CSV table of C-alpha atoms in Angstrom, one decimal:
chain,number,residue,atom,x,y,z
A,1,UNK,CA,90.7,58.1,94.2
A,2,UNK,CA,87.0,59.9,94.5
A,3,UNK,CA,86.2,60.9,98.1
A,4,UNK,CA,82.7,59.0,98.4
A,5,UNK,CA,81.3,62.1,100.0
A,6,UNK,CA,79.1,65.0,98.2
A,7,UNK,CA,80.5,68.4,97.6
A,8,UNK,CA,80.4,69.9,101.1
A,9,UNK,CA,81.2,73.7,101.1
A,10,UNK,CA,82.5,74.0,104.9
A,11,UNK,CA,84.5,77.5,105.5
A,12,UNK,CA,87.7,78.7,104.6
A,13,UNK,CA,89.6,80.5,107.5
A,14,UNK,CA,91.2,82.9,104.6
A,15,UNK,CA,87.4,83.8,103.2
A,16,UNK,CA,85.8,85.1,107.2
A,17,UNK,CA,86.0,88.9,107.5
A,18,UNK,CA,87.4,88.1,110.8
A,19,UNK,CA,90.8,86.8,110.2
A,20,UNK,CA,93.2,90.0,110.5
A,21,UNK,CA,94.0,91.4,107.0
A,22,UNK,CA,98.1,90.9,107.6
A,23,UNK,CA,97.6,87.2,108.2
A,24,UNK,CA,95.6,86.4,104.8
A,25,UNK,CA,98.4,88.9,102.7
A,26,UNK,CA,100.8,86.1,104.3
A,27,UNK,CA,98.2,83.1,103.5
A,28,UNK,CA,97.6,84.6,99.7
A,29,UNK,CA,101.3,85.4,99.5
A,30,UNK,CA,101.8,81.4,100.1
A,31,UNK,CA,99.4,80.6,97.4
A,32,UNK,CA,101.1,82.9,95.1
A,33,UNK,CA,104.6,80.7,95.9
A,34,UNK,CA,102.5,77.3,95.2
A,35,UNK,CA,101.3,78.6,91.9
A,36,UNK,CA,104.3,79.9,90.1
A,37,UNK,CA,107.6,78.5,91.8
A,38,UNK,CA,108.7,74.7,91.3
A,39,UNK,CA,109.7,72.6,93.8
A,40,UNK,CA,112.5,69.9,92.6
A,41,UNK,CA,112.0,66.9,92.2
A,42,UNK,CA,108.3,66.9,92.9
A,43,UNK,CA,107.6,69.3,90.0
A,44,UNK,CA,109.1,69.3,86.7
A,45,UNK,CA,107.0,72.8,86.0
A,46,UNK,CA,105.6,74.8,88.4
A,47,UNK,CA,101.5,74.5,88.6
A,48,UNK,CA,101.0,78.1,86.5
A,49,UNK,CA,103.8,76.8,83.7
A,50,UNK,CA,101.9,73.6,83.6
A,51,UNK,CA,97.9,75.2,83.6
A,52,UNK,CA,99.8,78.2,80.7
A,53,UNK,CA,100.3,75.6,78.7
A,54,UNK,CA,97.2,73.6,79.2
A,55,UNK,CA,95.2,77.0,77.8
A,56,UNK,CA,97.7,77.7,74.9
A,57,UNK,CA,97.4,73.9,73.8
A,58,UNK,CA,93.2,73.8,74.4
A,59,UNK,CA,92.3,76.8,72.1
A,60,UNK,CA,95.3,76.2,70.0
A,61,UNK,CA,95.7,79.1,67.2
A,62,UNK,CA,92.4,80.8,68.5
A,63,UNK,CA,94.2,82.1,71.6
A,64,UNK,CA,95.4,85.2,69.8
A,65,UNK,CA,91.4,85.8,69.4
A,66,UNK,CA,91.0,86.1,72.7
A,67,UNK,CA,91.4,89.0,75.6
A,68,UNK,CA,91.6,86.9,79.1
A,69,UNK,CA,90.1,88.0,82.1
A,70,UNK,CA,90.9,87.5,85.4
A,71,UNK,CA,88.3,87.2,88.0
A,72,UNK,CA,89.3,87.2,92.0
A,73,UNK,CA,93.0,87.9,91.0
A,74,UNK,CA,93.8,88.5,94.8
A,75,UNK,CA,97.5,89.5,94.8
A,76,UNK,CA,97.8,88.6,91.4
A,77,UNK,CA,98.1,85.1,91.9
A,78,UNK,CA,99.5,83.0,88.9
A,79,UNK,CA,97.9,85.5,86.0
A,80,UNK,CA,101.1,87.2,85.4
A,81,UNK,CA,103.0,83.9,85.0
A,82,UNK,CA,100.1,83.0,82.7
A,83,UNK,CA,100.9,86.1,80.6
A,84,UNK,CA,104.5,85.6,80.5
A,85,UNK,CA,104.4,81.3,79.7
A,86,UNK,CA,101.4,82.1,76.5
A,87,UNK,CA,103.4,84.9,75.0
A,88,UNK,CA,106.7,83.7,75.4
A,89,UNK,CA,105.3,80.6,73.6
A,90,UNK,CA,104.0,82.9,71.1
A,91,UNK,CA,106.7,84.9,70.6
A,92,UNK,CA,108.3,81.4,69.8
A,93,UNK,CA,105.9,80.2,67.5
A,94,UNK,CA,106.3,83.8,65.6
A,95,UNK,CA,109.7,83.7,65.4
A,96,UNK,CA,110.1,80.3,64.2
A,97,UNK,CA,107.3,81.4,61.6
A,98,UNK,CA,109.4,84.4,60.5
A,99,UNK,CA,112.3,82.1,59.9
A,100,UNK,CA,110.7,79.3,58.1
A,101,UNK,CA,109.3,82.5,55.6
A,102,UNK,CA,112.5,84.0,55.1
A,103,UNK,CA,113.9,80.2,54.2
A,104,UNK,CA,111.1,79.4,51.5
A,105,UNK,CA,111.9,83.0,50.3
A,106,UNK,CA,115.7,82.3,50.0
A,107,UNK,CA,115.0,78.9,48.8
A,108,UNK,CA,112.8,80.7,46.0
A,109,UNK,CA,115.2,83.2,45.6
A,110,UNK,CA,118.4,80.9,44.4
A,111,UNK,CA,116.4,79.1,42.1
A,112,UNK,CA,115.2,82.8,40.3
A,113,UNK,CA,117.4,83.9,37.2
A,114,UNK,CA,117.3,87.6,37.8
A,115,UNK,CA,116.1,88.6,41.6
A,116,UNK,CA,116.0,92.1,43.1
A,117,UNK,CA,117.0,92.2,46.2
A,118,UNK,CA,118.8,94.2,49.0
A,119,UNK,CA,122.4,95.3,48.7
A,120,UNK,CA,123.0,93.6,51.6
A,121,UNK,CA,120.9,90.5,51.2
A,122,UNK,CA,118.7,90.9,54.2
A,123,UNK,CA,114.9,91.6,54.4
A,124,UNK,CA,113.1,93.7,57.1
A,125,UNK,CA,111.9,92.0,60.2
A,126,UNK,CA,109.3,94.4,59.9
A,127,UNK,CA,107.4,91.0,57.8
A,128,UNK,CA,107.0,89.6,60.8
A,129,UNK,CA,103.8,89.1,62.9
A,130,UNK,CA,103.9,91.4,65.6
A,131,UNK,CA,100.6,91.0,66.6
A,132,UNK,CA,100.8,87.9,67.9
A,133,UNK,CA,100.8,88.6,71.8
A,134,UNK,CA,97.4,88.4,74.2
A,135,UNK,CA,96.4,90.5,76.9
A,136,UNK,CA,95.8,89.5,80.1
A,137,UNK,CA,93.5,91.7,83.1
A,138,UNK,CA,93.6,91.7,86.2
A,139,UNK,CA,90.2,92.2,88.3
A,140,UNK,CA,88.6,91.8,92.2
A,141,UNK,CA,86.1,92.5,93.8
A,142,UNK,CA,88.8,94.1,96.4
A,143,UNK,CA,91.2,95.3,94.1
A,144,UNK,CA,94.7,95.1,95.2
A,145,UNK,CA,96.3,98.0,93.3
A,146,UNK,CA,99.8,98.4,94.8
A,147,UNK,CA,100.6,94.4,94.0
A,148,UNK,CA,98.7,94.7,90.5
A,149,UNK,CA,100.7,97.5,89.4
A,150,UNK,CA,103.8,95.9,90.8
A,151,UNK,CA,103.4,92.7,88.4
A,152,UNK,CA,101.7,95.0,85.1
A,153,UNK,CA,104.7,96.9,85.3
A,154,UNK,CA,106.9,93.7,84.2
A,155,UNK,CA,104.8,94.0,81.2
A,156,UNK,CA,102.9,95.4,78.7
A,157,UNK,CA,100.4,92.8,78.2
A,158,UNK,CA,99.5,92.6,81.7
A,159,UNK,CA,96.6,95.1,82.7
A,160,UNK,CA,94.3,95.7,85.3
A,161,UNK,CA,90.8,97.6,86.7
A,162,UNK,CA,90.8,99.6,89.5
A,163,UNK,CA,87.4,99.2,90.3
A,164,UNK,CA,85.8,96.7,91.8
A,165,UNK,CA,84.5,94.1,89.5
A,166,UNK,CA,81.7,91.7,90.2
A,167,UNK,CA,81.9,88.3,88.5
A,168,UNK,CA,78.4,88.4,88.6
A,169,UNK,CA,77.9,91.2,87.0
A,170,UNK,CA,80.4,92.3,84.6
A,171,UNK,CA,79.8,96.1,83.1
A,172,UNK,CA,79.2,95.7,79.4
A,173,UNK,CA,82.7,98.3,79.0
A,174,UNK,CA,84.6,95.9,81.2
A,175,UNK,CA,87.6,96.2,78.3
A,176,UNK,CA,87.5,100.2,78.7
A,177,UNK,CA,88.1,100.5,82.1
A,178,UNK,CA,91.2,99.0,82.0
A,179,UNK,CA,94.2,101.1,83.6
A,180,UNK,CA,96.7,101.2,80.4
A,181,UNK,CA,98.2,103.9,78.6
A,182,UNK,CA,96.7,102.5,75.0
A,183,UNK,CA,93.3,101.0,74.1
A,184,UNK,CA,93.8,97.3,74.0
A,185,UNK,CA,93.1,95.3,71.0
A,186,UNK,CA,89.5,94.6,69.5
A,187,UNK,CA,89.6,90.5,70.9
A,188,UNK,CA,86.9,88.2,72.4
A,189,UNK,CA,86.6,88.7,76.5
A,190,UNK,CA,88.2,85.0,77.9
A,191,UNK,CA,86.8,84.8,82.4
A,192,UNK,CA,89.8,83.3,83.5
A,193,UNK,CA,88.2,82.1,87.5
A,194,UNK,CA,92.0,80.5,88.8
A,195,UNK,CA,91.9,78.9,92.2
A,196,UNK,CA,88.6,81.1,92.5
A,197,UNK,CA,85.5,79.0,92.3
A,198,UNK,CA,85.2,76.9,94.4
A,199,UNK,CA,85.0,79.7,97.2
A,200,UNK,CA,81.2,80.1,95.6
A,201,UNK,CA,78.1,79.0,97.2
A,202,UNK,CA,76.0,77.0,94.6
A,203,UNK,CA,73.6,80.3,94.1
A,204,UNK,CA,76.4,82.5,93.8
A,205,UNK,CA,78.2,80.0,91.4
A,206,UNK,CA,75.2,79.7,89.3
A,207,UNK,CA,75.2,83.8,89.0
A,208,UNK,CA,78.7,83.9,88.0
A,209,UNK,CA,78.2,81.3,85.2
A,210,UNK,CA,74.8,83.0,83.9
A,211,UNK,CA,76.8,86.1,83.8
A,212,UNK,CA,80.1,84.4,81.9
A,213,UNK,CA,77.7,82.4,79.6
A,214,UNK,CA,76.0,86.3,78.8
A,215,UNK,CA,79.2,88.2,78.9
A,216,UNK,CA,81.9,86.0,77.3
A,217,UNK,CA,83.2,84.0,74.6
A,218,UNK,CA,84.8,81.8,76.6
A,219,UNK,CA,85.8,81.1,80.3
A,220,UNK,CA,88.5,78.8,82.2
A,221,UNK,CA,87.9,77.3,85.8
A,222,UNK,CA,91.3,76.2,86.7
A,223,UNK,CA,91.8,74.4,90.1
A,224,UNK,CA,94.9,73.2,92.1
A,225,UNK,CA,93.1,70.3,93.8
A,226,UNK,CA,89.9,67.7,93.3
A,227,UNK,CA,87.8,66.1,95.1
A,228,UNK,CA,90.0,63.4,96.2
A,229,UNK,CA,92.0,61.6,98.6
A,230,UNK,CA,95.3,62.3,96.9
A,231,UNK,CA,93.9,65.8,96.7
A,232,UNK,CA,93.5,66.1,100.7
A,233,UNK,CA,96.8,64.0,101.7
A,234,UNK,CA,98.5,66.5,98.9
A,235,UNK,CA,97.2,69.1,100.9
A,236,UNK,CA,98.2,67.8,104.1
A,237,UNK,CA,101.7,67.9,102.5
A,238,UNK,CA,101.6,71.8,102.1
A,239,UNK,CA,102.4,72.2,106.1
A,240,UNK,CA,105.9,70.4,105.8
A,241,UNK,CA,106.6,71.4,102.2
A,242,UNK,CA,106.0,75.5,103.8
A,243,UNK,CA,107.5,74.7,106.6
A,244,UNK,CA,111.3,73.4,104.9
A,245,UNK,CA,110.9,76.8,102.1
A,246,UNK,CA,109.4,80.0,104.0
A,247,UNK,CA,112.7,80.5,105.7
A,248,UNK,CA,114.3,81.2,102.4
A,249,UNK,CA,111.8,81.9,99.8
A,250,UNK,CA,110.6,85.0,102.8
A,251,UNK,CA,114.0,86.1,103.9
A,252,UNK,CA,113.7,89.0,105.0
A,253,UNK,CA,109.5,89.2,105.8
A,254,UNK,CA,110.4,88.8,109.4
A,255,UNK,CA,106.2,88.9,109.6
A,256,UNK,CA,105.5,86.4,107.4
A,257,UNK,CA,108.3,84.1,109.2
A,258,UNK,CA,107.0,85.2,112.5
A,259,UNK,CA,103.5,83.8,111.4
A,260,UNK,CA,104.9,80.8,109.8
A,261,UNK,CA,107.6,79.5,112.5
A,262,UNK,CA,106.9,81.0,115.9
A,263,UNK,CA,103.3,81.0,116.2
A,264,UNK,CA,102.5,78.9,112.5
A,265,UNK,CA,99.2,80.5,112.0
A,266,UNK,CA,100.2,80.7,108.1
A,267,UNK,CA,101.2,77.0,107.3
A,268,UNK,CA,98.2,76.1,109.5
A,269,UNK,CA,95.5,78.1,107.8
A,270,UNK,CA,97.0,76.7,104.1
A,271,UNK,CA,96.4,73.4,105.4
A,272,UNK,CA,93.4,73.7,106.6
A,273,UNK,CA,91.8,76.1,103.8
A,274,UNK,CA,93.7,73.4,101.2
A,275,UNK,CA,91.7,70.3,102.9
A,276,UNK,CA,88.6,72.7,102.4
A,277,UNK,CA,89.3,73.5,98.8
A,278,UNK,CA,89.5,69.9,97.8
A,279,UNK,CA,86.1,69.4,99.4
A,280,UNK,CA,84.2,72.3,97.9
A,281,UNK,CA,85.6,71.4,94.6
A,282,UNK,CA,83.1,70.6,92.0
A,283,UNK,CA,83.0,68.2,88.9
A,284,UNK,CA,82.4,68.5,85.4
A,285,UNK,CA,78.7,66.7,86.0
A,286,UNK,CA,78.4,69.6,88.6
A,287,UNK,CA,79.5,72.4,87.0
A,288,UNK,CA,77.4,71.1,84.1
A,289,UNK,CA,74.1,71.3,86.2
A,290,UNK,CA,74.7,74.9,87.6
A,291,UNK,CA,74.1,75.7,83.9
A,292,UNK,CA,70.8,75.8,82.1
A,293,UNK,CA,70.7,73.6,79.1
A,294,UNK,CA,69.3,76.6,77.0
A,295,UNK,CA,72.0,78.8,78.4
A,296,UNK,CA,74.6,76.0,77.2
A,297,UNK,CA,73.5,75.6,73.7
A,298,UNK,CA,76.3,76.6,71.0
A,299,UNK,CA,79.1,76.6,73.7
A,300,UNK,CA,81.4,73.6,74.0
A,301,UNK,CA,83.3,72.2,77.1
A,302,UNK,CA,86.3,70.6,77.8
A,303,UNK,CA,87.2,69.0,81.2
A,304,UNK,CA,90.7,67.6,82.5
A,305,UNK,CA,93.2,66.7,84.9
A,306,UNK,CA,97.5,66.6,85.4
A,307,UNK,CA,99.7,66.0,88.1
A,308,UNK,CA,101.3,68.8,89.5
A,309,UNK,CA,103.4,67.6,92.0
A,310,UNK,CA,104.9,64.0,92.3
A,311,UNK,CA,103.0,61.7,93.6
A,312,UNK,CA,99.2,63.2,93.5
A,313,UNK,CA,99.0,66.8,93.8
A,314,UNK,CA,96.4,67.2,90.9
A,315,UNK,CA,95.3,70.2,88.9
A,316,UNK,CA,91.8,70.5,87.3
A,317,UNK,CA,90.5,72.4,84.4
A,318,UNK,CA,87.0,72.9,83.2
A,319,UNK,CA,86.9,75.0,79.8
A,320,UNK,CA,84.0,76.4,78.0
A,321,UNK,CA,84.2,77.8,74.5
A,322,UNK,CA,81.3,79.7,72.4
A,323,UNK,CA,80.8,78.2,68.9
A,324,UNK,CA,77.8,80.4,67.8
């Protein structure tokens, strides 16, 4: 149900260079549980599972055209779970591939008089796509290097820059400053903003989107909430739902459960920053209008919405893609 109120973009506690450093790793750390674990029997998929599939199933084959980029990763956030949902699908999709090739080529095979094949009847893998996997980068403004090269070091498809990178002015050899041992594929740079944008002001979210428009051939704006009353109880609900896991999901943190049980600054400032976040949230008509319409010609864009968690914890995409 729509809030009958305009977008209002009061503050975040977790975005004021005055809350201590220690308590938003703790806040951003919560976030980071929210995205990628799933809590039974409110979630069937956890929220990055769920929005990982969303991207695979909007571009479809074109994914493998694409090299995603990550702007505002924080911590990390749910980008590596993105990597690791697309490519397991894609590793999927190849294998089944494989398999259906080798099946029409046996089928073919029987039905031939005189064949040639190998002593032992099997044919190289090697046939396979191997090609089929996508990259995904990690980038900040305030780049969190220990935690990035914690999660890129689960995989090989998981990258990130060093330096600081401004969404509003991306470096035309963004690709090359990645930190990876081999150049990265020739593909099509893919913003990826997740749980980012609506922490911009209309003037800076106008910049970034100039900038994405100039810079990219295509960008995601993935979002955990709306601008909704099932969005605000939802996010009234994070305060209990933190306060039944962090014992056991933070075992062993004894400052992340000091924060969260004996003086609950964390759950507090989740709530609170969550209540925000549905608030500042924007719509497609409003995203739309931060554009110019000559900056908009030959891209198209595709809005949405899925539950996340039983009963109305929502999650919204807004997707552009360049056609020309």
């Amino acid at each position: 149900m729509a809030v009958p109120l305009p977008r209002i973009h009061f503050y975040e506690i977790d975005d004021q260079s005055w809350f201590p450093s220690i308590l938003r790793e703790k806040v951003q750390a919560c976030l980071t549980l929210l995205w990628t674990q799933r809590f039974p029997p409110f979630q069937t998929r956890s929220p990055a599972s769920l929005i990982a599939h969303t991207l695979r199933t909007l571009l479809g084959p074109t994914i493998k055209d694409y090299i995603f980029i990550d702007f505002a990763s924080g911590a990390g956030g749910p980008t590596p779970q993105f990597e690791r949902e697309v490519n397991k699908t894609l590793a999927l999709e190849s294998i089944e591939k494989y398999h259906q090739k080798q099946n029409s080529r046996s089928t073919t095979t029987r039905r031939r008089k005189d064949v040639n094949t190998p002593a032992n009847g099997q044919t190289s893998h090697d046939e396979a796509d191997d090609n089929d996997s996508v990259d995904f980068i990690l980038t900040d403004l305030f780049p969190h290097i220990p935690s990035w090269k914690l999660a890129c070091s689960t995989s090989p498809h998981l990258h990130y820059i060093p330096q600081p990178i401004d969404a509003c002015s991306t470096p035309p050899n963004l690709i090359s400053l990645v930190s990876s041992p081999q150049p990265l594929p020739p593909r099509k740079p893919f913003h990826l903003f997740s749980l980012a944008f609506h922490h911009f002001p209309d003037p800076l979210a106008r910049a970034v989107l100039r900038n994405t428009l100039a810079t990219s051939s295509g960008f995601a704006i993935f979002e955990l909430q709306s601008r909704s009353l099932s969005s605000l109880f939802t996010a009234l609900m994070l305060g209990p739902a933190l306060w039944l896991t962090s014992w056991y999901r933070f075992w062993g943190d004894w400052t992340h459960l000091f924060w969260s049980y004996v003086i609950p600054v964390v759950p507090i400032v989740v709530v609170l920053d969550g209540l925000v976040s549905a608030l500042r949230t924007r719509t497609r008509e409003e995203l739309l209008a931060l554009m110019d319409e000559k900056e908009r010609e030959g891209w198209r864009f595709e809005s949405g919405a899925a539950v996340h968690t039983w009963p109305m914890g929502e999650a919204t995409w807004f997707v552009g893609i360049k056609e020309s």
